[in-house]
């Protein structure tokens, strides 16, 4: 049984087959561990309680349905993500995505061109360091405690005008 379970597991990794070992043998941690190691999802000992077996099968079927739904949802999200990525990359307006601390995680080509940097140069920079001196003096350089962070949390986004940003040479 262990060898068969291992073969099934190795050849069906893209669509796993649930394997439940049922044995009349003596209960042993080593035997159970070997069963789980070979790919079993459960290990039962005779005499098998019909209600327990039915309940376990019901749970495994539910898990399979949830897994299938998760795969379908993941495929839909990947498609939507690809579509949104295409829109962001093609947008004429500069767009940046920031992490919770104000570090640039994404910038589209229009945003990089506006800032006269390559997208790679902007990644992981504090976006507040890209502000011109006057807005930097007004908002500070600490994104976490800034008014801009509060506005971003409330509104979900922040719009900054070109004049508030610096180019590569620091010229407004």
PDB file of C-alpha atoms in Angstrom:
ATOM      1  CA  UNK A   1       0.000   0.000   0.000  1.00  0.00           C
ATOM      2  CA  UNK A   2       2.794   2.469   0.810  1.00  0.00           C
ATOM      3  CA  UNK A   3       4.458   1.945  -2.570  1.00  0.00           C
ATOM      4  CA  UNK A   4       1.170   2.333  -4.433  1.00  0.00           C
ATOM      5  CA  UNK A   5       0.377   5.531  -2.516  1.00  0.00           C
ATOM      6  CA  UNK A   6       3.830   6.896  -3.365  1.00  0.00           C
ATOM      7  CA  UNK A   7       3.351   6.101  -7.071  1.00  0.00           C
ATOM      8  CA  UNK A   8      -0.072   7.767  -7.096  1.00  0.00           C
ATOM      9  CA  UNK A   9       1.287  10.845  -5.322  1.00  0.00           C
ATOM     10  CA  UNK A  10       4.287  11.139  -7.660  1.00  0.00           C
ATOM     11  CA  UNK A  11       2.265  10.759 -10.868  1.00  0.00           C
ATOM     12  CA  UNK A  12      -0.763  12.851  -9.934  1.00  0.00           C
ATOM     13  CA  UNK A  13       0.848  15.898  -8.321  1.00  0.00           C
ATOM     14  CA  UNK A  14      -1.187  18.313 -10.484  1.00  0.00           C
ATOM     15  CA  UNK A  15      -4.469  16.759  -9.320  1.00  0.00           C
ATOM     16  CA  UNK A  16      -3.887  14.916  -6.050  1.00  0.00           C
ATOM     17  CA  UNK A  17      -5.878  11.801  -5.261  1.00  0.00           C
ATOM     18  CA  UNK A  18      -6.950  11.575  -1.622  1.00  0.00           C
ATOM     19  CA  UNK A  19      -5.652   8.322  -0.133  1.00  0.00           C
ATOM     20  CA  UNK A  20      -7.044   6.910   3.104  1.00  0.00           C
ATOM     21  CA  UNK A  21      -5.268   3.911   4.579  1.00  0.00           C
ATOM     22  CA  UNK A  22      -7.480   1.404   6.381  1.00  0.00           C
ATOM     23  CA  UNK A  23      -5.710  -1.369   8.256  1.00  0.00           C
ATOM     24  CA  UNK A  24      -6.502  -4.201  10.606  1.00  0.00           C
ATOM     25  CA  UNK A  25      -2.892  -4.105  11.766  1.00  0.00           C
ATOM     26  CA  UNK A  26      -1.699  -2.967  15.126  1.00  0.00           C
ATOM     27  CA  UNK A  27      -1.787   0.778  15.757  1.00  0.00           C
ATOM     28  CA  UNK A  28       1.691   2.263  15.520  1.00  0.00           C
ATOM     29  CA  UNK A  29       2.985   5.823  15.180  1.00  0.00           C
ATOM     30  CA  UNK A  30       5.700   4.594  12.791  1.00  0.00           C
ATOM     31  CA  UNK A  31       3.100   2.922  10.528  1.00  0.00           C
ATOM     32  CA  UNK A  32       0.875   6.005  10.509  1.00  0.00           C
ATOM     33  CA  UNK A  33       3.838   8.289   9.824  1.00  0.00           C
ATOM     34  CA  UNK A  34       4.943   6.073   6.910  1.00  0.00           C
ATOM     35  CA  UNK A  35       1.405   6.213   5.517  1.00  0.00           C
ATOM     36  CA  UNK A  36       1.308   9.994   5.695  1.00  0.00           C
ATOM     37  CA  UNK A  37       4.806  10.238   4.231  1.00  0.00           C
ATOM     38  CA  UNK A  38       3.729   8.122   1.254  1.00  0.00           C
ATOM     39  CA  UNK A  39       0.830  10.482   0.507  1.00  0.00           C
ATOM     40  CA  UNK A  40      -2.108   9.427   2.675  1.00  0.00           C
ATOM     41  CA  UNK A  41      -4.440  12.099   4.012  1.00  0.00           C
ATOM     42  CA  UNK A  42      -5.807   9.854   6.725  1.00  0.00           C
ATOM     43  CA  UNK A  43      -5.106   6.556   8.427  1.00  0.00           C
ATOM     44  CA  UNK A  44      -7.941   4.488   9.900  1.00  0.00           C
ATOM     45  CA  UNK A  45      -7.897   1.284  11.934  1.00  0.00           C
ATOM     46  CA  UNK A  46     -10.440  -1.523  11.863  1.00  0.00           C
ATOM     47  CA  UNK A  47     -13.071  -1.808  12.976  1.00  0.00           C
ATOM     48  CA  UNK A  48     -14.015   1.360  11.105  1.00  0.00           C
ATOM     49  CA  UNK A  49     -16.846   3.443  12.497  1.00  0.00           C
ATOM     50  CA  UNK A  50     -19.270   4.035   9.580  1.00  0.00           C
ATOM     51  CA  UNK A  51     -20.319   7.453  10.875  1.00  0.00           C
ATOM     52  CA  UNK A  52     -16.698   8.546  11.297  1.00  0.00           C
ATOM     53  CA  UNK A  53     -15.792   7.336   7.796  1.00  0.00           C
ATOM     54  CA  UNK A  54     -18.815   9.089   6.260  1.00  0.00           C
ATOM     55  CA  UNK A  55     -17.968  12.325   8.073  1.00  0.00           C
ATOM     56  CA  UNK A  56     -14.344  12.181   6.916  1.00  0.00           C
ATOM     57  CA  UNK A  57     -15.336  11.503   3.298  1.00  0.00           C
ATOM     58  CA  UNK A  58     -17.807  14.402   3.443  1.00  0.00           C
ATOM     59  CA  UNK A  59     -15.062  16.730   4.719  1.00  0.00           C
ATOM     60  CA  UNK A  60     -12.634  15.565   2.026  1.00  0.00           C
ATOM     61  CA  UNK A  61     -15.240  16.131  -0.691  1.00  0.00           C
ATOM     62  CA  UNK A  62     -15.911  19.636   0.688  1.00  0.00           C
ATOM     63  CA  UNK A  63     -12.190  20.360   0.723  1.00  0.00           C
ATOM     64  CA  UNK A  64     -11.908  19.180  -2.882  1.00  0.00           C
ATOM     65  CA  UNK A  65     -14.778  21.504  -3.906  1.00  0.00           C
ATOM     66  CA  UNK A  66     -13.171  24.418  -2.037  1.00  0.00           C
ATOM     67  CA  UNK A  67      -9.820  23.681  -3.697  1.00  0.00           C
ATOM     68  CA  UNK A  68     -11.445  23.597  -7.148  1.00  0.00           C
ATOM     69  CA  UNK A  69     -13.235  26.893  -6.442  1.00  0.00           C
ATOM     70  CA  UNK A  70      -9.981  28.419  -5.224  1.00  0.00           C
ATOM     71  CA  UNK A  71      -8.267  27.364  -8.461  1.00  0.00           C
ATOM     72  CA  UNK A  72     -11.062  28.930 -10.545  1.00  0.00           C
ATOM     73  CA  UNK A  73     -10.911  32.131  -8.485  1.00  0.00           C
ATOM     74  CA  UNK A  74      -7.128  32.250  -8.789  1.00  0.00           C
ATOM     75  CA  UNK A  75      -7.368  31.898 -12.585  1.00  0.00           C
ATOM     76  CA  UNK A  76      -9.945  34.727 -12.741  1.00  0.00           C
ATOM     77  CA  UNK A  77      -7.758  36.941 -10.526  1.00  0.00           C
ATOM     78  CA  UNK A  78      -4.707  36.288 -12.701  1.00  0.00           C
ATOM     79  CA  UNK A  79      -6.689  37.348 -15.773  1.00  0.00           C
ATOM     80  CA  UNK A  80      -7.993  40.517 -14.089  1.00  0.00           C
ATOM     81  CA  UNK A  81      -4.505  41.273 -12.758  1.00  0.00           C
ATOM     82  CA  UNK A  82      -3.041  40.986 -16.272  1.00  0.00           C
ATOM     83  CA  UNK A  83      -5.749  43.310 -17.615  1.00  0.00           C
ATOM     84  CA  UNK A  84      -5.173  45.886 -14.861  1.00  0.00           C
ATOM     85  CA  UNK A  85      -1.413  45.668 -15.347  1.00  0.00           C
ATOM     86  CA  UNK A  86      -1.905  46.416 -19.037  1.00  0.00           C
ATOM     87  CA  UNK A  87      -4.065  49.427 -18.187  1.00  0.00           C
ATOM     88  CA  UNK A  88      -1.541  50.755 -15.661  1.00  0.00           C
ATOM     89  CA  UNK A  89       1.386  50.324 -18.020  1.00  0.00           C
ATOM     90  CA  UNK A  90      -0.504  52.018 -20.846  1.00  0.00           C
ATOM     91  CA  UNK A  91      -1.944  54.919 -18.822  1.00  0.00           C
ATOM     92  CA  UNK A  92      -0.840  58.376 -19.921  1.00  0.00           C
ATOM     93  CA  UNK A  93      -0.928  59.628 -16.319  1.00  0.00           C
ATOM     94  CA  UNK A  94       1.962  58.788 -14.001  1.00  0.00           C
ATOM     95  CA  UNK A  95       0.916  56.183 -11.440  1.00  0.00           C
ATOM     96  CA  UNK A  96       2.903  54.858  -8.467  1.00  0.00           C
ATOM     97  CA  UNK A  97       2.021  52.093  -6.066  1.00  0.00           C
ATOM     98  CA  UNK A  98       3.411  52.435  -2.546  1.00  0.00           C
ATOM     99  CA  UNK A  99       3.821  50.048   0.359  1.00  0.00           C
ATOM    100  CA  UNK A 100       2.493  50.935   3.812  1.00  0.00           C
ATOM    101  CA  UNK A 101       5.633  52.987   4.556  1.00  0.00           C
ATOM    102  CA  UNK A 102       5.568  55.089   1.387  1.00  0.00           C
ATOM    103  CA  UNK A 103       8.218  53.128  -0.542  1.00  0.00           C
ATOM    104  CA  UNK A 104       7.634  52.861  -4.297  1.00  0.00           C
ATOM    105  CA  UNK A 105       6.617  49.291  -5.230  1.00  0.00           C
ATOM    106  CA  UNK A 106       5.355  50.053  -8.739  1.00  0.00           C
ATOM    107  CA  UNK A 107       5.643  52.928 -11.179  1.00  0.00           C
ATOM    108  CA  UNK A 108       4.251  52.958 -14.680  1.00  0.00           C
ATOM    109  CA  UNK A 109       6.288  54.254 -17.658  1.00  0.00           C
ATOM    110  CA  UNK A 110       4.474  57.630 -17.637  1.00  0.00           C
ATOM    111  CA  UNK A 111       5.346  58.120 -13.952  1.00  0.00           C
ATOM    112  CA  UNK A 112       8.980  57.191 -14.498  1.00  0.00           C
ATOM    113  CA  UNK A 113       9.179  59.536 -17.499  1.00  0.00           C
ATOM    114  CA  UNK A 114       7.597  62.356 -15.489  1.00  0.00           C
ATOM    115  CA  UNK A 115      10.232  61.876 -12.782  1.00  0.00           C
ATOM    116  CA  UNK A 116      13.025  61.418 -15.367  1.00  0.00           C
ATOM    117  CA  UNK A 117      14.093  58.147 -13.755  1.00  0.00           C
ATOM    118  CA  UNK A 118      13.864  54.566 -14.890  1.00  0.00           C
ATOM    119  CA  UNK A 119      11.233  52.501 -13.084  1.00  0.00           C
ATOM    120  CA  UNK A 120      14.031  50.416 -11.518  1.00  0.00           C
ATOM    121  CA  UNK A 121      15.666  53.551 -10.059  1.00  0.00           C
ATOM    122  CA  UNK A 122      12.411  54.503  -8.345  1.00  0.00           C
ATOM    123  CA  UNK A 123      11.623  51.109  -6.813  1.00  0.00           C
ATOM    124  CA  UNK A 124      11.939  51.009  -3.019  1.00  0.00           C
ATOM    125  CA  UNK A 125      12.620  54.764  -2.790  1.00  0.00           C
ATOM    126  CA  UNK A 126      10.636  56.802  -0.317  1.00  0.00           C
ATOM    127  CA  UNK A 127       8.280  58.658  -2.599  1.00  0.00           C
ATOM    128  CA  UNK A 128       8.343  61.663  -0.263  1.00  0.00           C
ATOM    129  CA  UNK A 129      12.014  62.117  -1.204  1.00  0.00           C
ATOM    130  CA  UNK A 130      10.706  62.862  -4.719  1.00  0.00           C
ATOM    131  CA  UNK A 131       8.788  65.919  -3.499  1.00  0.00           C
ATOM    132  CA  UNK A 132      10.098  69.400  -4.270  1.00  0.00           C
ATOM    133  CA  UNK A 133      11.524  71.331  -1.287  1.00  0.00           C
ATOM    134  CA  UNK A 134       8.358  73.348  -0.495  1.00  0.00           C
ATOM    135  CA  UNK A 135       6.020  70.324  -0.282  1.00  0.00           C
ATOM    136  CA  UNK A 136       8.749  68.403   1.575  1.00  0.00           C
ATOM    137  CA  UNK A 137       8.905  71.224   4.134  1.00  0.00           C
ATOM    138  CA  UNK A 138       5.117  71.243   4.414  1.00  0.00           C
ATOM    139  CA  UNK A 139       4.552  67.452   4.596  1.00  0.00           C
ATOM    140  CA  UNK A 140       7.918  66.309   5.984  1.00  0.00           C
ATOM    141  CA  UNK A 141       9.793  63.225   4.881  1.00  0.00           C
ATOM    142  CA  UNK A 142       8.222  60.683   7.263  1.00  0.00           C
ATOM    143  CA  UNK A 143       5.353  59.135   5.313  1.00  0.00           C
ATOM    144  CA  UNK A 144       4.068  57.056   8.250  1.00  0.00           C
ATOM    145  CA  UNK A 145       3.199  60.106  10.338  1.00  0.00           C
ATOM    146  CA  UNK A 146       2.302  62.485   7.518  1.00  0.00           C
ATOM    147  CA  UNK A 147      -0.916  64.180   6.515  1.00  0.00           C
ATOM    148  CA  UNK A 148      -0.482  62.536   3.109  1.00  0.00           C
ATOM    149  CA  UNK A 149      -0.563  59.080   4.740  1.00  0.00           C
ATOM    150  CA  UNK A 150      -3.734  60.003   6.615  1.00  0.00           C
ATOM    151  CA  UNK A 151      -5.350  61.198   3.353  1.00  0.00           C
ATOM    152  CA  UNK A 152      -4.241  58.037   1.539  1.00  0.00           C
ATOM    153  CA  UNK A 153      -5.762  55.880   4.281  1.00  0.00           C
ATOM    154  CA  UNK A 154      -9.053  57.810   4.141  1.00  0.00           C
ATOM    155  CA  UNK A 155      -9.364  58.246   0.367  1.00  0.00           C
ATOM    156  CA  UNK A 156      -7.453  55.235  -0.936  1.00  0.00           C
ATOM    157  CA  UNK A 157      -5.202  57.328  -3.159  1.00  0.00           C
ATOM    158  CA  UNK A 158      -3.346  60.632  -3.352  1.00  0.00           C
ATOM    159  CA  UNK A 159      -3.022  62.884  -6.391  1.00  0.00           C
ATOM    160  CA  UNK A 160       0.170  64.934  -6.583  1.00  0.00           C
ATOM    161  CA  UNK A 161       0.768  67.609  -9.214  1.00  0.00           C
ATOM    162  CA  UNK A 162       3.860  67.602 -11.423  1.00  0.00           C
ATOM    163  CA  UNK A 163       5.135  70.782  -9.798  1.00  0.00           C
ATOM    164  CA  UNK A 164       5.409  69.048  -6.421  1.00  0.00           C
ATOM    165  CA  UNK A 165       7.890  66.489  -7.782  1.00  0.00           C
ATOM    166  CA  UNK A 166      11.604  66.639  -8.475  1.00  0.00           C
ATOM    167  CA  UNK A 167      13.346  65.458 -11.617  1.00  0.00           C
ATOM    168  CA  UNK A 168      16.664  63.593 -11.652  1.00  0.00           C
ATOM    169  CA  UNK A 169      18.726  66.780 -11.167  1.00  0.00           C
ATOM    170  CA  UNK A 170      16.525  68.070  -8.340  1.00  0.00           C
ATOM    171  CA  UNK A 171      15.033  70.816 -10.507  1.00  0.00           C
ATOM    172  CA  UNK A 172      11.353  71.526  -9.881  1.00  0.00           C
TER     173      UNK A 172
END
